[in-house]
Short mmCIF file of C-alpha atoms in Angstrom, two decimals:
data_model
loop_
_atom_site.label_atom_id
_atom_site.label_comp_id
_atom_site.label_asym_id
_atom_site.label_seq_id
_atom_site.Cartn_x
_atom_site.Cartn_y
_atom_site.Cartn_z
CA UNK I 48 32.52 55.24 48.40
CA UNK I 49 31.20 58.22 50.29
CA UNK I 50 32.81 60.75 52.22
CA UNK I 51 31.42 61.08 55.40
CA UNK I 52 32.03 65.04 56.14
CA UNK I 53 31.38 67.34 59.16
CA UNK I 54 31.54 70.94 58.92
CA UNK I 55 32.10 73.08 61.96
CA UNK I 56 31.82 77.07 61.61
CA UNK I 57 30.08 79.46 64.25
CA UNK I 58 29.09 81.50 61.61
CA UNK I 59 26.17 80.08 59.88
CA UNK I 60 26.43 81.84 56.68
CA UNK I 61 29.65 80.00 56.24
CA UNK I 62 28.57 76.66 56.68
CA UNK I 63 25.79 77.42 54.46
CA UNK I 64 28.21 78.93 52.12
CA UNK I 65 30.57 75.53 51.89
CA UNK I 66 27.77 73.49 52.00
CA UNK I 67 26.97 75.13 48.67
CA UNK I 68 30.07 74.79 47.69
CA UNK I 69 30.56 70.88 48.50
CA UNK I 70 26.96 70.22 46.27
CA UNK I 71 29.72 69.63 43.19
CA UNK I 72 31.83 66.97 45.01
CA UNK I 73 29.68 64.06 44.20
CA UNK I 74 31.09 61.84 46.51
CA UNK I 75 31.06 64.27 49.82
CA UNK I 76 28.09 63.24 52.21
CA UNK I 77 27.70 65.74 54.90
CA UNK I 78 26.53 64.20 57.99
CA UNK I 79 26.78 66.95 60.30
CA UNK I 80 27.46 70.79 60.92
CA UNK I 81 28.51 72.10 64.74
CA UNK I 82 29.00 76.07 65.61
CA UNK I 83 31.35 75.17 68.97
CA UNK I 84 33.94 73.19 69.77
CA UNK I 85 31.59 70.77 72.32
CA UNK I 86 29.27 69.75 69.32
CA UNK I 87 31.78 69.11 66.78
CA UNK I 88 33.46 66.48 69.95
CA UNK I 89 29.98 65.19 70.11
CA UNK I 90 29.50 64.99 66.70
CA UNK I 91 32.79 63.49 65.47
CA UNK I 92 32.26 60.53 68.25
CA UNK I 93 28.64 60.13 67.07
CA UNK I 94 28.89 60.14 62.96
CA UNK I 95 33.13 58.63 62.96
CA UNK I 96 33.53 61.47 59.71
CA UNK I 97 36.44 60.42 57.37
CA UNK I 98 36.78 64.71 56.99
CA UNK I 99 36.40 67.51 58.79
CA UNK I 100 36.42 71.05 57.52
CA UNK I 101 37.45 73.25 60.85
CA UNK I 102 37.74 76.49 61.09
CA UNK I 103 39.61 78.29 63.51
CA UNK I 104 38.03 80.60 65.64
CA UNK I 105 35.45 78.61 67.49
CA UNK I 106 33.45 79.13 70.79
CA UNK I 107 34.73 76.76 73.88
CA UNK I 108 38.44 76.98 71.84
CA UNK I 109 40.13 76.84 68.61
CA UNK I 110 40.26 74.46 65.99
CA UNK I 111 43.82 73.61 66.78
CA UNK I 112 43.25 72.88 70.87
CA UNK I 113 40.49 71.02 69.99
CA UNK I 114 42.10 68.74 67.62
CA UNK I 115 44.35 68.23 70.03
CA UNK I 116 42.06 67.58 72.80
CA UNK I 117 40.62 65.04 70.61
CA UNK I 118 43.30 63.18 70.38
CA UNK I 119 44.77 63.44 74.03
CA UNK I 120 41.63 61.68 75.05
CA UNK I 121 42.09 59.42 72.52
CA UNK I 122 38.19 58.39 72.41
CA UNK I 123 37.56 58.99 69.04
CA UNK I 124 39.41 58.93 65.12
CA UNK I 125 40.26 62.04 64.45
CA UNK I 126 39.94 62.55 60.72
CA UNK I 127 41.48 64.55 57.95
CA UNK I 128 41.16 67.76 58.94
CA UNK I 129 40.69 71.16 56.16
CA UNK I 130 41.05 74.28 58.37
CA UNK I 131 39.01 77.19 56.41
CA UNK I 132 39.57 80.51 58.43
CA UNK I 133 39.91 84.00 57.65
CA UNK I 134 43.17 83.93 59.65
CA UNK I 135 46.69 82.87 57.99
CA UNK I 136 48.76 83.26 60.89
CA UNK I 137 47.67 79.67 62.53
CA UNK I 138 49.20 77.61 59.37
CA UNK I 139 52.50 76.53 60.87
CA UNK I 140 50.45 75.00 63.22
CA UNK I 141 47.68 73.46 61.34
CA UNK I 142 50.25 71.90 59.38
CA UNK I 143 52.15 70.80 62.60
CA UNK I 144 48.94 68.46 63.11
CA UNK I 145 48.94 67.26 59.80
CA UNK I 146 45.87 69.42 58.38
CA UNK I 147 45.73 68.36 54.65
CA UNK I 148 44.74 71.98 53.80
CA UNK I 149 44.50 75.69 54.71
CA UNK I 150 42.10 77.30 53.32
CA UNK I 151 41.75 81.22 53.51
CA UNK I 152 38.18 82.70 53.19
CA UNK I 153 37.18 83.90 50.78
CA UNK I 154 38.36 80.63 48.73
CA UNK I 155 37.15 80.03 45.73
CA UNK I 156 35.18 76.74 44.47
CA UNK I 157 38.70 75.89 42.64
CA UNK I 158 40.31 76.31 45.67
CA UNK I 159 37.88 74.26 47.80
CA UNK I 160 37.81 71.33 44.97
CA UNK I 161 42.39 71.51 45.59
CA UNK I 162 41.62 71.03 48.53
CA UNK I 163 39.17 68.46 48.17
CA UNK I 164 41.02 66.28 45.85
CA UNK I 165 43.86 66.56 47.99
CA UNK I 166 41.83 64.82 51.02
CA UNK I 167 40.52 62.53 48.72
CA UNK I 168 43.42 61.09 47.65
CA UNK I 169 45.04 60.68 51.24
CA UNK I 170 42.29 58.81 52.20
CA UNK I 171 42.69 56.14 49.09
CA UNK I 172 46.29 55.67 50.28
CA UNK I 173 45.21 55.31 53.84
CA UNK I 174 42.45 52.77 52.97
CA UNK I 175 45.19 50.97 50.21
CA UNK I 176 47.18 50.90 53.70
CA UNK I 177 44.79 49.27 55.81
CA UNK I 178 44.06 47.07 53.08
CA UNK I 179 47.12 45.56 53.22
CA UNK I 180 47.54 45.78 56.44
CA UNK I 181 44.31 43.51 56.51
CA UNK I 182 45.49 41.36 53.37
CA UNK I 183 48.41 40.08 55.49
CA UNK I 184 47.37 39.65 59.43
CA UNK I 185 49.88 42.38 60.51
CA UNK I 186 50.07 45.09 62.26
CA UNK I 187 51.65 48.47 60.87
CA UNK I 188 51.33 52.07 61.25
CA UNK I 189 50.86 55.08 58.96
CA UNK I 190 54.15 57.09 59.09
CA UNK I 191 54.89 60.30 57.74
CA UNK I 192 55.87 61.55 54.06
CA UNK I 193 56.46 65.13 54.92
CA UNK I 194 57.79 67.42 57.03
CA UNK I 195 56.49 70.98 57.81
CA UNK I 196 58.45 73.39 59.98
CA UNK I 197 59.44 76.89 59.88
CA UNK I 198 62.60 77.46 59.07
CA UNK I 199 64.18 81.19 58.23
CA UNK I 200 61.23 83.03 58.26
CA UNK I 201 59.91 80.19 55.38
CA UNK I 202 57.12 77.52 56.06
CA UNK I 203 59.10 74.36 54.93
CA UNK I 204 57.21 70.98 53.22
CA UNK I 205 59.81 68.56 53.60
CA UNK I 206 59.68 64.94 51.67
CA UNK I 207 61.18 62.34 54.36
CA UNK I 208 62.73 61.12 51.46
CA UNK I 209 65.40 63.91 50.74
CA UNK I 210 66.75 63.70 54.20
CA UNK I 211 70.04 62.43 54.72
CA UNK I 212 70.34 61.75 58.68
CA UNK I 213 69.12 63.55 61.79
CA UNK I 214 71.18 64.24 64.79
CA UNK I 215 70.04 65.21 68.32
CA UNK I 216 71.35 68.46 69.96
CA UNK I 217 70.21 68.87 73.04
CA UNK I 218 66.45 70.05 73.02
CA UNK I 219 66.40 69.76 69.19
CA UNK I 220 66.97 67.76 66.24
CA UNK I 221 68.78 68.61 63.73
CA UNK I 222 67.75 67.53 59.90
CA UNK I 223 70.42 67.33 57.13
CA UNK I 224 68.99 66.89 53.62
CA UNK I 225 71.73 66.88 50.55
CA UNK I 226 72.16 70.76 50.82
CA UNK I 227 70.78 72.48 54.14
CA UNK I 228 70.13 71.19 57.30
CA UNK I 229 67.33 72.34 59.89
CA UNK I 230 67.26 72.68 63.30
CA UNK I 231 64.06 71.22 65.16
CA UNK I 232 62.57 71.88 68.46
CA UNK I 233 61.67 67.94 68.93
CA UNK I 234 63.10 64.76 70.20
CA UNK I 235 64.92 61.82 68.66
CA UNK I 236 61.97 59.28 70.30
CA UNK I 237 58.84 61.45 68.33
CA UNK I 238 61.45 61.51 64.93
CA UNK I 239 61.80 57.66 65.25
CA UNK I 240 58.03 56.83 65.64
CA UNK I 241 57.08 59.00 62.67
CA UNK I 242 59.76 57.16 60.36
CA UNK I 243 58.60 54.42 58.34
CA UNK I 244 61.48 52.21 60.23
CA UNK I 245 61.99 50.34 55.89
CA UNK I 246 63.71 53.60 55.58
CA UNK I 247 65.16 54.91 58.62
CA UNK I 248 67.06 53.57 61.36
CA UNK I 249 68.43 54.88 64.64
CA UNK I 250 72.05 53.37 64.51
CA UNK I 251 73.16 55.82 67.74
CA UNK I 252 70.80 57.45 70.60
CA UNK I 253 72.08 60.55 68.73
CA UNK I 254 71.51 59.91 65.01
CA UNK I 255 69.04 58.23 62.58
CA UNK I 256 69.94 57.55 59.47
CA UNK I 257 68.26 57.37 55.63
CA UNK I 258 69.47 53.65 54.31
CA UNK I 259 68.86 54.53 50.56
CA UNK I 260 72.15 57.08 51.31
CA UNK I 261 73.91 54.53 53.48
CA UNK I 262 77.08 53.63 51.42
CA UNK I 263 78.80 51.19 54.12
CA UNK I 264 78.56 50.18 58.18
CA UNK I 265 81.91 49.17 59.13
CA UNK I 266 83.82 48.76 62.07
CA UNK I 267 87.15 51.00 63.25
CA UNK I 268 90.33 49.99 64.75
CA UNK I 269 88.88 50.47 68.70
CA UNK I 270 86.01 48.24 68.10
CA UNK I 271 83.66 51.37 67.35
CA UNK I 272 81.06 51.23 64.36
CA UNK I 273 80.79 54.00 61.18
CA UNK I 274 78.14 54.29 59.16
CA UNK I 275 79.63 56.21 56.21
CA UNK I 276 76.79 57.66 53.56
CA UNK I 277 77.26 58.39 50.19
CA UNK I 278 78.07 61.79 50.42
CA UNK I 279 81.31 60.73 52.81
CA UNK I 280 79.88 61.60 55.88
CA UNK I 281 80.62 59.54 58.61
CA UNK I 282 78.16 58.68 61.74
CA UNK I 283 79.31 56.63 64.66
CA UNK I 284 77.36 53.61 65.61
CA UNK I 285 76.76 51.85 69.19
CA UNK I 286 77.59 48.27 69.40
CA UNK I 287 73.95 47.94 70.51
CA UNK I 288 72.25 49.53 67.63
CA UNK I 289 75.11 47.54 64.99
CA UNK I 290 73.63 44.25 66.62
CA UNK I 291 69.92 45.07 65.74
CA UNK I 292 71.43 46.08 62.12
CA UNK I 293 72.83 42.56 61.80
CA UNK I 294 70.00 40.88 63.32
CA UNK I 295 68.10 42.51 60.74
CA UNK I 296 69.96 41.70 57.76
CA UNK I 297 70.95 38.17 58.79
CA UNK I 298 70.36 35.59 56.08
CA UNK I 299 67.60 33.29 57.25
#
């Protein structure tokens, strides 16, 4: 199956340059190239590309406002999206969006084919996903498997598998994995929706929790709930959220 692949570069040695490049990917079929921000809109609503190589600096705006102007307007599919720029200080955010890769020009044809491969094969599990989704007359929704945030100066890839719970703190979230936790600028309501909810659930307006490390739910002396996890750390639970827990579990 083909990739159907837009480039967009205002410089058009570049595009020239990765067009090149993209010759040895057999099953990349480039069905468009755009200099500015409006033609790669126009283009990406015309063509529906399963990839998108983007760089940043773009008349009209940047490749990271216009990704997200893209999907504000929610029009159009925004695809995978490969930044290629000459700048590396936008990579926190390119990441933010869920860019599968950053690459740095000059990049090498190794580099491009890393990158490449990498797009390639989150586009088999998305298609396995919809698939299935198909296979079974249900509805479901593509959540996250990572994480990236800076944290300490470091730019942080985070499997939503090693985290333990998250807690809200006011304006933030805090993240608590089996040895560090991280603190978040985001809300408990985004966390939720991009948790695959087999894995995680909210047992407090506060705190959602990882149920591979949930040891025991029980109830205390007061008539409050604890979810204790495996490590001994103890979360409270509302009455509300223990009542979708056992609606959930109960035997049919």
């Amino acid at each position: 199956m083909f990739i159907q692949t837009l480039i967009a570069d205002d410089e058009v040695l570049a595009r020239r340059k990765l067009r090149q490049l993209l010759n040895d990917e057999p099953d990349i079929q480039i069905v468009g190239e755009g200099s500015s921000a409006s033609e790669i809109i126009e283009l990406v609503g015309a063509t529906s590309p399963r990839l998108l190589f983007l760089d940043v600096q773009m008349p009209g705006m940047n490749g990271i406002e216009l990704i997200h102007t893209m999907s504000d307007s929610g029009d159009v599919a925004i695809p995978q999206i490969i930044f290629t720029t000459a700048y590396d200080r936008y990579a926190l955010q390119a990441f933010e969006i869920h860019a599968i890769d950053y690459l740095l020009k000059p990049f090498t044809a190794g580099r491009l084919r890393s990158a490449v491969g990498r797009a390639r094969d989150q586009l088999q599990v998305s298609q396995r996903s919809i698939e299935r989704v198909r296979g079974s007359e249900s509805e479901s929704t593509l959540y996250t498997s990572r994480i990236v945030f800076k944290s300490r100066g470091r730019i942080l890839f985070l499997p939503v598998s090693d985290i333990r719970w998250i807690g809200a703190e006011e304006n933030y979230v805090r993240i608590s994995t089996g040895t560090e936790t991280h603190l978040l600028r985001e809300t408990m309501a985004s966390m939720e929706k991009r948790l695959d909810p087999s894995l995680f659930m909210r047992v407090h307006r506060s705190a959602i929790v990882n149920l591979q490390y949930v040891k025991e739910v029980r109830a205390e002396a007061r008539g409050d709930f604890i979810v204790q996890l495996q490590s001994g750390q103890k979360i409270s639970m509302s009455r509300s959220y223990y009542s979708r827990m056992g609606d959930m579990f109960a035997t049919p």
